[in-house]
Short mmCIF file of C-alpha atoms and ligand atoms in Angstrom, two decimals:
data_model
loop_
_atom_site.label_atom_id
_atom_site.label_comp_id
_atom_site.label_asym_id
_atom_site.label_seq_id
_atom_site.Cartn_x
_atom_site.Cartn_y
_atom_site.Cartn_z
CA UNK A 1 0.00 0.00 0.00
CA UNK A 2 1.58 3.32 -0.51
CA UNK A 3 2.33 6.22 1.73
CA UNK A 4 -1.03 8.11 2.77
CA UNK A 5 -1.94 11.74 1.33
CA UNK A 6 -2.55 13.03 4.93
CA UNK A 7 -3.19 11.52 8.53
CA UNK A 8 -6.50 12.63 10.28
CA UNK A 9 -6.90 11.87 13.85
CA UNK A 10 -10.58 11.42 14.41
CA UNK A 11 -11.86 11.64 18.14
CA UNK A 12 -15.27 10.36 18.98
CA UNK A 13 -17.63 8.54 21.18
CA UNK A 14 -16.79 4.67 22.14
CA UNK A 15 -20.97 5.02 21.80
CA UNK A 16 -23.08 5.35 18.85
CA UNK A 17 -25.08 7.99 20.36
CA UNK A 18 -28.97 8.08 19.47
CA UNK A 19 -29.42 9.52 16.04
CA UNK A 20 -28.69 7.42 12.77
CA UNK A 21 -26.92 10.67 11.69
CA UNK A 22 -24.26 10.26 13.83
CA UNK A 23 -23.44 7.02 12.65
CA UNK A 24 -23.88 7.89 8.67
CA UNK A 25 -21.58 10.81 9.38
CA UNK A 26 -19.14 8.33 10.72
CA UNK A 27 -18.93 6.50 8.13
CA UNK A 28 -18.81 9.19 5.59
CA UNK A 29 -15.87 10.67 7.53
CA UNK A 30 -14.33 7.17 6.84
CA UNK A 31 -14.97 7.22 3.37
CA UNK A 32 -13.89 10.49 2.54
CA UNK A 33 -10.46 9.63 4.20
CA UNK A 34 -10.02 6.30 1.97
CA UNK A 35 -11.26 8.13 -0.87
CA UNK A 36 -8.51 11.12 -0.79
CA UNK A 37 -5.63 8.78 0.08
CA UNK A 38 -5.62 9.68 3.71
CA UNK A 39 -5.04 7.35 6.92
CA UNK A 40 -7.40 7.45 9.73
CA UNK A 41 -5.45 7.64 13.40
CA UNK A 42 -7.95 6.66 15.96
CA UNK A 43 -8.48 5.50 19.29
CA UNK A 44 -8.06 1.07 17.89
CA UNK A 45 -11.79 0.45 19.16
CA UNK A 46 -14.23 -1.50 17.49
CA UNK A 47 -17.44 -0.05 19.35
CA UNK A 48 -19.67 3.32 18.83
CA UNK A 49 -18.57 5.89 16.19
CA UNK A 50 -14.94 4.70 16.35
CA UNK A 51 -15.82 1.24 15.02
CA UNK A 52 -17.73 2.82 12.91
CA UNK A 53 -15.26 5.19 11.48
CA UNK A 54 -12.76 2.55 11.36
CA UNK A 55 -14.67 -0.47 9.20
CA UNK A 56 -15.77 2.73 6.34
CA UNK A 57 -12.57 3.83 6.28
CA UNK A 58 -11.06 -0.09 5.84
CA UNK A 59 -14.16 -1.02 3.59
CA UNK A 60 -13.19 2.16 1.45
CA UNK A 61 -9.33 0.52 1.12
CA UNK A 62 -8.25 2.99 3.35
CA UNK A 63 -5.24 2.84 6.29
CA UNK A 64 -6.32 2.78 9.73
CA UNK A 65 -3.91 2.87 12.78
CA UNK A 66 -5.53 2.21 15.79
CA UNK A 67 -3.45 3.32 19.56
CA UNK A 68 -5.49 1.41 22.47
CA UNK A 69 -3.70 1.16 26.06
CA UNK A 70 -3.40 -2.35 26.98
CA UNK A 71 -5.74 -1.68 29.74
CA UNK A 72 -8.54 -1.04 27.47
CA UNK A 73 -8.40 -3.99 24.73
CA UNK A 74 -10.86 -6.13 26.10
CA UNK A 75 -12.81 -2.80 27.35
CA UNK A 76 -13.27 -1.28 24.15
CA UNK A 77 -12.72 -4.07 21.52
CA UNK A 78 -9.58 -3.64 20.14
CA UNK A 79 -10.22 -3.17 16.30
CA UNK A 80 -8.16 -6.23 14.76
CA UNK A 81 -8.39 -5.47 11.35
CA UNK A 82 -6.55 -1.84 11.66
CA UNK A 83 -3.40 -1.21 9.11
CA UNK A 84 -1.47 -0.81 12.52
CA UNK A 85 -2.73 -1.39 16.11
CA UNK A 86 -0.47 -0.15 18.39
CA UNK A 87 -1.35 -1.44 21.48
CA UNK A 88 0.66 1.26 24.29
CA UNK A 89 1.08 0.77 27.89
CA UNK A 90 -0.90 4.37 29.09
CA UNK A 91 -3.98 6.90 28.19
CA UNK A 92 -0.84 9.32 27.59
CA UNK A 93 1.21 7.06 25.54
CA UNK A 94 -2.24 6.63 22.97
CA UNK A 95 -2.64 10.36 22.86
CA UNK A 96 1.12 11.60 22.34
CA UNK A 97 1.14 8.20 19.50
CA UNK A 98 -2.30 9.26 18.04
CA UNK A 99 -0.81 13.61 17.93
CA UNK A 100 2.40 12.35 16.26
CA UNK A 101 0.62 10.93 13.65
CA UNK A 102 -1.67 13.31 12.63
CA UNK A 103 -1.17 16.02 10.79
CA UNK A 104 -4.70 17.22 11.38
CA UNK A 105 -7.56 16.31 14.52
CA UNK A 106 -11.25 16.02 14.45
CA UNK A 107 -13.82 15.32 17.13
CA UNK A 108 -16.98 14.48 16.11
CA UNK A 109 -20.20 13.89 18.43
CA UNK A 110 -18.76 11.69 21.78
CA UNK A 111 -18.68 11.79 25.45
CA UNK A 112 -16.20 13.07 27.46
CA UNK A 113 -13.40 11.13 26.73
CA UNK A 114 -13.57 12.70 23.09
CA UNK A 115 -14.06 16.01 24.83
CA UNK A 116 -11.03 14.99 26.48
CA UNK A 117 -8.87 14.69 23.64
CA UNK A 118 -10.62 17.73 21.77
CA UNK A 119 -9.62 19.61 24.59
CA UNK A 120 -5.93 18.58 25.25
CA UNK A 121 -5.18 19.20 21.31
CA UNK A 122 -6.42 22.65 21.57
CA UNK A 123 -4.52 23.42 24.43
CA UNK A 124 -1.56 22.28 22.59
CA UNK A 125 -2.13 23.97 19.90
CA UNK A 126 -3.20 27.26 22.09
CA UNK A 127 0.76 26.91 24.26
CA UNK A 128 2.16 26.69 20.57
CA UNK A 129 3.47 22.92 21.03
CA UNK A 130 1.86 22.17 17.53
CA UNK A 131 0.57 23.80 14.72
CA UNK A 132 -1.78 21.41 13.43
CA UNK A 133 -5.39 21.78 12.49
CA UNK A 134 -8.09 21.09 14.65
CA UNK A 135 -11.95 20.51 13.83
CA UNK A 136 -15.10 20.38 15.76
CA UNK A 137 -18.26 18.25 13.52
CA UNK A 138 -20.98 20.04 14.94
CA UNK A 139 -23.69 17.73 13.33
CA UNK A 140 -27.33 18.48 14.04
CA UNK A 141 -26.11 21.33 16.11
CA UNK A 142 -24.69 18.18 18.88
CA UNK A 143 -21.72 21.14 19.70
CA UNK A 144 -24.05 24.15 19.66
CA UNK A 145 -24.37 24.19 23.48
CA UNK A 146 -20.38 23.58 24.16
CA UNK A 147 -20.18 26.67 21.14
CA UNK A 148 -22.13 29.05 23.37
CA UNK A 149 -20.47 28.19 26.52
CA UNK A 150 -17.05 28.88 24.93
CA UNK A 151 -18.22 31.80 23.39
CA UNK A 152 -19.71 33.20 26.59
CA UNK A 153 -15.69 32.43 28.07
CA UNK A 154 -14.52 35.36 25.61
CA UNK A 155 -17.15 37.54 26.57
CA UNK A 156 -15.71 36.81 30.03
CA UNK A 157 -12.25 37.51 29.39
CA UNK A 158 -10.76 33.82 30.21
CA UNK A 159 -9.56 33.29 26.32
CA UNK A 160 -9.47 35.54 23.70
CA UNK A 161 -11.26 35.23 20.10
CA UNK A 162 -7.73 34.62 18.70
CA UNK A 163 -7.88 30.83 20.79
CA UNK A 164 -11.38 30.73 19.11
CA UNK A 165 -9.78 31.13 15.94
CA UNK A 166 -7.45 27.50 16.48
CA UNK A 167 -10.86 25.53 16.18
CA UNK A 168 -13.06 25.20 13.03
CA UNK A 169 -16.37 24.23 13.47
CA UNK A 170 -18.80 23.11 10.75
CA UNK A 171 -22.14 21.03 10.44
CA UNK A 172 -21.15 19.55 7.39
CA UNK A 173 -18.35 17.08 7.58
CA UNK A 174 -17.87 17.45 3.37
CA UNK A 175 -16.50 21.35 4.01
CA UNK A 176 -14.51 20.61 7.35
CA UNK A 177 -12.80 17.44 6.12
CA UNK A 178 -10.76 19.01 2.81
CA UNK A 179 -10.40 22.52 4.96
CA UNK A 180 -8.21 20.74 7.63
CA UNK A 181 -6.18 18.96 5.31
CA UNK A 182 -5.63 22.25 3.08
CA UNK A 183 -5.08 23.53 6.48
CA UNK A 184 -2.10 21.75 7.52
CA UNK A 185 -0.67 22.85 4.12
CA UNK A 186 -0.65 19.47 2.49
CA UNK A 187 -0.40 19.92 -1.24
CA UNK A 188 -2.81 17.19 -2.23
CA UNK A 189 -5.34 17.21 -5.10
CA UNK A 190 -9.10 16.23 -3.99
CA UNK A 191 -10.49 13.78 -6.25
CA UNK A 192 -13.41 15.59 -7.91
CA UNK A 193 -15.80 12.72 -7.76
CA UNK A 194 -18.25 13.09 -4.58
CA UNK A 195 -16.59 11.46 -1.53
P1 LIG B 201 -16.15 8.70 24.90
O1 LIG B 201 -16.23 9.96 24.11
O2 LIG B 201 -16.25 8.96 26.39
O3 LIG B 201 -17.08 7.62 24.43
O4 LIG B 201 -14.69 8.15 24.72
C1 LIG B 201 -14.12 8.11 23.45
C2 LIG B 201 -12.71 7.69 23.54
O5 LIG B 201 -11.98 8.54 24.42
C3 LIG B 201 -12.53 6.27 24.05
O6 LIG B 201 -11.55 5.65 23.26
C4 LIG B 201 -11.97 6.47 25.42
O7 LIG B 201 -11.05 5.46 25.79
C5 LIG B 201 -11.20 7.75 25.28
N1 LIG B 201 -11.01 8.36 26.57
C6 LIG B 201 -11.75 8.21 27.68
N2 LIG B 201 -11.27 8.90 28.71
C7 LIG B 201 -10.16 9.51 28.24
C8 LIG B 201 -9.18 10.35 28.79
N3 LIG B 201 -9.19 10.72 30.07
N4 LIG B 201 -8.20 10.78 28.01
C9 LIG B 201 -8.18 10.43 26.72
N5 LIG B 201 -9.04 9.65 26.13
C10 LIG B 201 -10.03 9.17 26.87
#
């Protein structure tokens, strides 16, 4: 198989939450990847959105590396049929693996341990320890209420617009998906057919 276009790191629940859009987004994040020549980096689990994300991305003939602490194999399902499954000793091994892979990060609709990650990239990103893109799927408005909370923490003067301006947000996961990657300043030609 040859060397990926680009590396998206995709956080997002371990649940399939309770709207069959989540899951169709999913799996058209997965597709797109495949389809552009990108690599999913992911969190190696087989349940919720990540499994889901995982098996479109592999049924596309895309790369997926999984990182899963040992701890949480039999937890979470390791995903056996990733490209690469690294399986790492700590939480903080997965996410320092899963960052150095990626040249770009999305979170799409999870629980907290995708709010988590979403979080700890951005303040990486915010301290200047990376410069990579980072992108929030707000699908059926699932982010609107986190939006408004974090815009209200401008108004009150504990960030400034400018850390604002490190996250893109977008409903549609067609628009965010080719923006991060043109982003992170990869010189790659999108494949004009949809997906
Ligand atoms: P969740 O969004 O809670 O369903 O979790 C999604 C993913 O985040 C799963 O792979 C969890 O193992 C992972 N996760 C849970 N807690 C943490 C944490 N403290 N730091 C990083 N990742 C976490």
């Amino acid at each position: 198989m040859s060397e990926p276009n680009f590396s998206i790191c995709v956080f997002c629940g371990s649940q399939p939450g309770n709207q069959k859009e989540f899951t169709e987004s999913a799996k058209q994040v997965g597709q797109w990847i495949a389809h552009h020549g990108g690599q999913l980096v992911y969190g190696g689990g087989r349940n919720g959105l990540m499994g889901t994300v995982a098996d479109a991305t592999l049924a596309a003939g895309g790369r997926v590396v999984g990182v899963i602490p040992r701890a949480l194999v039999e937890k979470e399902w390791a995903h056996t049929g990733c490209t690469e499954l690294h399986v790492v000793e700590t939480m903080h091994d997965r996410k320092r693996l899963m960052a150095e892979r990626a040249d770009a990060f999305l979170a799409l609709p999870g629980g907290i341990g995708t709010f988590e990650e979403f979080y700890e990239v951005w303040t990486w990103r915010q301290l200047g320890y990376h410069n990579k893109p980072i992108g929030l799927l707000n699908l059926n408005g699932y982010y609107s209420p986190m939006l408004e909370f974090l815009n209200g923490v401008v108004a009150q003067q504990f960030m400034g617009p400018w850390q604002m301006d490190l996250i893109q947000a977008d409903t549609d996961a067609l628009k965010l998906l080719p923006s991060l990657v043109q982003s992170a300043g990869l010189p790659i030609q999108f494949k004009s057919e949809s997906i």
